[in-house]
């Protein structure tokens, strides 16, 4: 088989799985509402509390970044990681693997579908925030869109380590919620300890915030170096985890 033929076949597999995950996403479209509900309610509360204050684009960025990051992380966790566990526990994942001959077309298709979804989510949330704070910035909106397209696949890949945990989907729901809230609480913490600083930098919320700053032109050698290191770590952890997680549910708790 030629290289072109192999690539074409892989793309065809991704396209087939994309239809499946697109259908699943429409069936679970209530997740879109729940993912946006917390950021919108929190932003509405904050916006009404500071209604009398003027908001510059820079201040708007500071206000919305943690919740833009939450939307990306929540969609990656629910739409990709937990969805993968659900299809594994239902026995579909192993069947799809036998059909496609590889586990990666399934992952790629789901990430593609969820990327489109999370871009729409962040557009809605960003426009809502701009309207609430009466501060519109096309540059920020475009940066958020690009940020989502760049960061979401990497976050989804990084969360693959959760697939190695000895739990079924119903047991992971509480873990997922705790993880999202815990990461949000750890966002923005500073430390002089190099090891702790690196662990903080691994926080997807922090990674997303740094990426947005870079996209908005706040580029430094240190920030860029940390960004590249985090991307490499995310990719290595994600690929190894997904490649080694069990495609068959063995009745784990």
Coordinates of C-alpha atoms in Angstrom, one line a residue:
X1 CA 0.0 0.0 0.0
X2 CA 1.4 3.4 -1.0
X3 CA 1.8 6.2 1.5
X4 CA -1.0 8.2 -0.2
X5 CA -3.3 5.2 -0.1
X6 CA -2.6 4.6 3.5
X7 CA -3.3 8.2 4.4
X8 CA -6.5 8.2 2.4
X9 CA -7.7 5.1 4.1
X10 CA -6.9 6.6 7.5
X11 CA -8.8 9.7 6.7
X12 CA -11.7 7.6 5.5
X13 CA -11.8 5.8 8.9
X14 CA -11.7 9.1 10.7
X15 CA -14.5 10.4 8.6
X16 CA -16.6 7.3 9.4
X17 CA -16.0 7.6 13.2
X18 CA -16.7 11.3 12.9
X19 CA -20.2 10.6 11.8
X20 CA -20.7 8.3 14.8
X21 CA -19.3 10.8 17.4
X22 CA -21.3 13.6 15.7
X23 CA -24.4 11.6 16.2
X24 CA -23.5 10.9 19.9
X25 CA -22.8 14.6 20.5
X26 CA -26.3 15.5 19.2
X27 CA -27.8 12.9 21.4
X28 CA -26.0 14.4 24.4
X29 CA -26.4 18.0 23.4
X30 CA -27.5 18.8 27.0
X31 CA -23.8 18.7 27.9
X32 CA -23.4 21.9 25.9
X33 CA -25.9 23.6 28.3
X34 CA -24.2 22.2 31.4
X35 CA -20.7 23.1 30.3
X36 CA -21.7 26.7 29.6
X37 CA -24.0 27.0 32.6
X38 CA -21.4 27.4 35.3
X39 CA -19.2 29.9 33.4
X40 CA -22.2 32.0 32.4
X41 CA -23.7 32.1 35.9
X42 CA -20.4 32.9 37.5
X43 CA -19.6 35.6 34.9
X44 CA -23.1 37.1 35.3
X45 CA -22.6 37.2 39.1
X46 CA -19.2 38.9 38.7
X47 CA -20.5 41.2 36.0
X48 CA -23.4 42.5 38.0
X49 CA -21.1 43.0 41.0
X50 CA -18.8 45.2 39.0
X51 CA -21.5 46.8 36.8
X52 CA -20.4 50.3 37.7
X53 CA -16.8 49.7 36.8
X54 CA -15.3 50.1 33.3
X55 CA -13.6 47.1 31.8
X56 CA -10.7 47.4 29.4
X57 CA -9.9 44.5 27.0
X58 CA -7.0 43.6 29.2
X59 CA -9.2 43.3 32.3
X60 CA -11.7 41.4 30.3
X61 CA -9.0 38.9 29.4
X62 CA -8.2 38.4 33.1
X63 CA -11.8 37.9 33.9
X64 CA -12.7 35.3 31.3
X65 CA -9.5 33.3 30.9
X66 CA -10.1 30.9 33.8
X67 CA -13.6 30.1 32.5
X68 CA -12.5 29.8 28.9
X69 CA -10.0 27.3 30.3
X70 CA -12.8 25.5 32.3
X71 CA -14.9 25.1 29.1
X72 CA -12.0 23.6 27.2
X73 CA -11.0 21.3 30.1
X74 CA -14.6 20.2 30.8
X75 CA -15.4 19.4 27.2
X76 CA -12.1 17.5 26.9
X77 CA -12.9 15.5 30.0
X78 CA -16.6 14.8 29.3
X79 CA -16.6 14.7 25.6
X80 CA -13.4 12.8 24.9
X81 CA -12.1 11.1 28.0
X82 CA -15.3 9.9 29.7
X83 CA -16.8 9.3 26.3
X84 CA -13.9 6.9 25.5
X85 CA -14.4 5.1 28.8
X86 CA -18.2 4.8 28.1
X87 CA -17.6 3.3 24.6
X88 CA -15.0 1.0 26.2
X89 CA -17.4 -0.1 29.0
X90 CA -20.2 -0.7 26.5
X91 CA -17.9 -3.0 24.4
X92 CA -18.0 -0.8 21.3
X93 CA -14.4 0.4 21.5
X94 CA -12.9 -3.0 21.0
X95 CA -15.3 -3.7 18.1
X96 CA -14.3 -0.5 16.4
X97 CA -10.7 -1.3 16.9
X98 CA -11.1 -4.6 15.1
X99 CA -12.9 -2.8 12.2
X100 CA -10.4 0.0 11.9
X101 CA -7.2 -1.8 12.9
X102 CA -6.1 1.1 15.0
X103 CA -7.3 3.0 18.0
X104 CA -6.2 6.4 16.8
X105 CA -8.9 7.1 14.1
X106 CA -11.5 6.8 16.9
X107 CA -9.7 9.3 19.1
X108 CA -9.0 11.7 16.2
X109 CA -12.6 11.6 15.1
X110 CA -13.9 12.4 18.6
X111 CA -11.4 15.2 19.1
X112 CA -12.4 16.7 15.8
X113 CA -16.1 16.7 16.7
X114 CA -15.5 18.0 20.2
X115 CA -13.2 20.7 18.9
X116 CA -16.0 22.1 16.7
X117 CA -18.3 22.0 19.7
X118 CA -15.9 23.7 22.2
X119 CA -15.1 26.4 19.7
X120 CA -18.9 27.2 19.5
X121 CA -19.1 27.1 23.3
X122 CA -16.2 29.5 23.7
X123 CA -17.6 31.9 21.0
X124 CA -20.9 32.0 22.8
X125 CA -19.3 32.5 26.2
X126 CA -16.8 35.2 25.0
X127 CA -19.6 37.1 23.2
X128 CA -21.8 36.9 26.3
X129 CA -18.9 38.2 28.5
X130 CA -18.2 41.0 26.1
X131 CA -21.8 42.0 26.0
X132 CA -22.1 41.8 29.8
X133 CA -19.0 43.9 30.4
X134 CA -19.8 46.2 27.4
X135 CA -16.3 45.6 26.0
X136 CA -15.9 44.2 22.5
X137 CA -12.6 43.1 21.1
X138 CA -12.4 41.3 17.8
X139 CA -8.7 40.5 18.5
X140 CA -9.6 38.8 21.7
X141 CA -12.5 36.8 20.1
X142 CA -10.2 35.6 17.3
X143 CA -7.5 34.7 19.9
X144 CA -10.0 32.7 21.9
X145 CA -11.0 30.8 18.8
X146 CA -7.4 30.1 17.8
X147 CA -6.6 29.2 21.4
X148 CA -9.4 26.7 21.5
X149 CA -8.4 25.0 18.3
X150 CA -4.8 24.7 19.4
X151 CA -5.2 23.9 23.1
X152 CA -8.2 21.5 23.0
X153 CA -6.6 18.6 21.2
X154 CA -3.5 18.9 23.5
X155 CA -5.7 18.9 26.6
X156 CA -7.7 16.0 25.3
X157 CA -4.5 14.1 24.7
X158 CA -3.1 14.9 28.1
X159 CA -6.3 13.7 29.9
X160 CA -5.7 10.2 28.4
X161 CA -3.8 9.3 31.6
X162 CA -7.2 9.1 33.2
X163 CA -8.0 6.1 30.9
X164 CA -5.4 4.1 32.8
X165 CA -7.2 4.5 36.2
X166 CA -8.9 1.3 37.4
X167 CA -12.4 2.8 37.3
X168 CA -15.5 2.6 35.2
X169 CA -17.3 5.7 33.8
X170 CA -19.8 6.0 36.7
X171 CA -17.0 6.1 39.2
X172 CA -15.1 8.7 37.3
X173 CA -17.8 11.3 37.2
X174 CA -17.1 12.4 40.7
X175 CA -13.4 12.3 40.0
X176 CA -13.8 14.4 36.9
X177 CA -15.8 17.1 38.7
X178 CA -13.3 17.2 41.5
X179 CA -10.4 17.4 39.0
X180 CA -12.0 20.3 37.1
X181 CA -12.7 22.3 40.3
X182 CA -9.3 21.4 41.8
X183 CA -7.4 22.5 38.7
X184 CA -9.4 25.8 38.7
X185 CA -8.6 26.5 42.3
X186 CA -4.9 25.9 41.6
X187 CA -4.9 28.2 38.7
X188 CA -2.7 31.3 39.1
X189 CA -0.7 30.0 42.1
X190 CA 2.9 31.1 42.2
X191 CA 5.8 29.2 43.7
X192 CA 9.6 29.8 43.9
X193 CA 10.2 26.0 44.0
X194 CA 11.2 24.9 40.5
X195 CA 9.6 21.5 40.7
X196 CA 6.3 22.9 42.1
X197 CA 6.4 25.6 39.4
X198 CA 6.6 22.9 36.7
X199 CA 3.7 21.0 38.3
X200 CA 1.7 24.2 38.4
X201 CA 2.6 24.9 34.7
X202 CA 1.2 21.4 33.9
X203 CA -2.2 22.6 35.0
X204 CA -4.3 22.8 31.8
X205 CA -5.8 26.1 33.0
X206 CA -2.3 27.6 33.4
X207 CA -1.3 26.2 30.0
X208 CA -4.4 27.7 28.3
X209 CA -3.8 31.1 30.0
X210 CA -0.1 31.1 28.9
X211 CA -1.1 30.1 25.3
X212 CA -3.7 32.9 25.1
X213 CA -1.0 35.4 26.3
X214 CA 1.3 34.2 23.6
X215 CA -1.4 34.5 20.9
X216 CA -2.1 38.0 22.1
X217 CA 1.5 39.0 21.5
X218 CA 2.9 38.6 25.1
X219 CA 5.9 36.5 24.0
X220 CA 9.0 36.0 26.0
X221 CA 11.8 33.4 25.8
X222 CA 10.9 31.9 29.1
X223 CA 7.2 31.7 28.4
X224 CA 7.8 30.1 25.0
X225 CA 10.3 27.6 26.4
X226 CA 7.8 26.5 29.1
X227 CA 5.0 26.3 26.5
X228 CA 7.1 24.0 24.3
X229 CA 8.1 21.8 27.3
X230 CA 4.4 21.5 28.4
X231 CA 3.3 20.6 24.9
X232 CA 5.9 17.9 24.7
X233 CA 4.9 16.5 28.1
X234 CA 1.2 16.5 27.2
X235 CA 1.9 14.7 23.9
X236 CA 4.2 12.1 25.5
X237 CA 1.8 11.3 28.4
X238 CA -1.2 11.3 26.1
X239 CA 0.2 9.0 23.4
X240 CA 1.7 6.5 25.9
X241 CA -1.5 6.4 27.9
X242 CA -3.9 6.0 25.0
X243 CA -1.6 3.4 23.4
X244 CA -1.6 1.3 26.6
X245 CA -5.1 1.6 28.0
X246 CA -7.2 -1.5 27.9
X247 CA -9.8 -1.5 25.2
X248 CA -11.9 -4.1 27.0
X249 CA -13.8 -3.5 30.3
X250 CA -12.7 -6.1 32.8
X251 CA -15.3 -5.3 35.4
X252 CA -13.3 -2.8 37.2
X253 CA -14.9 -0.8 40.0

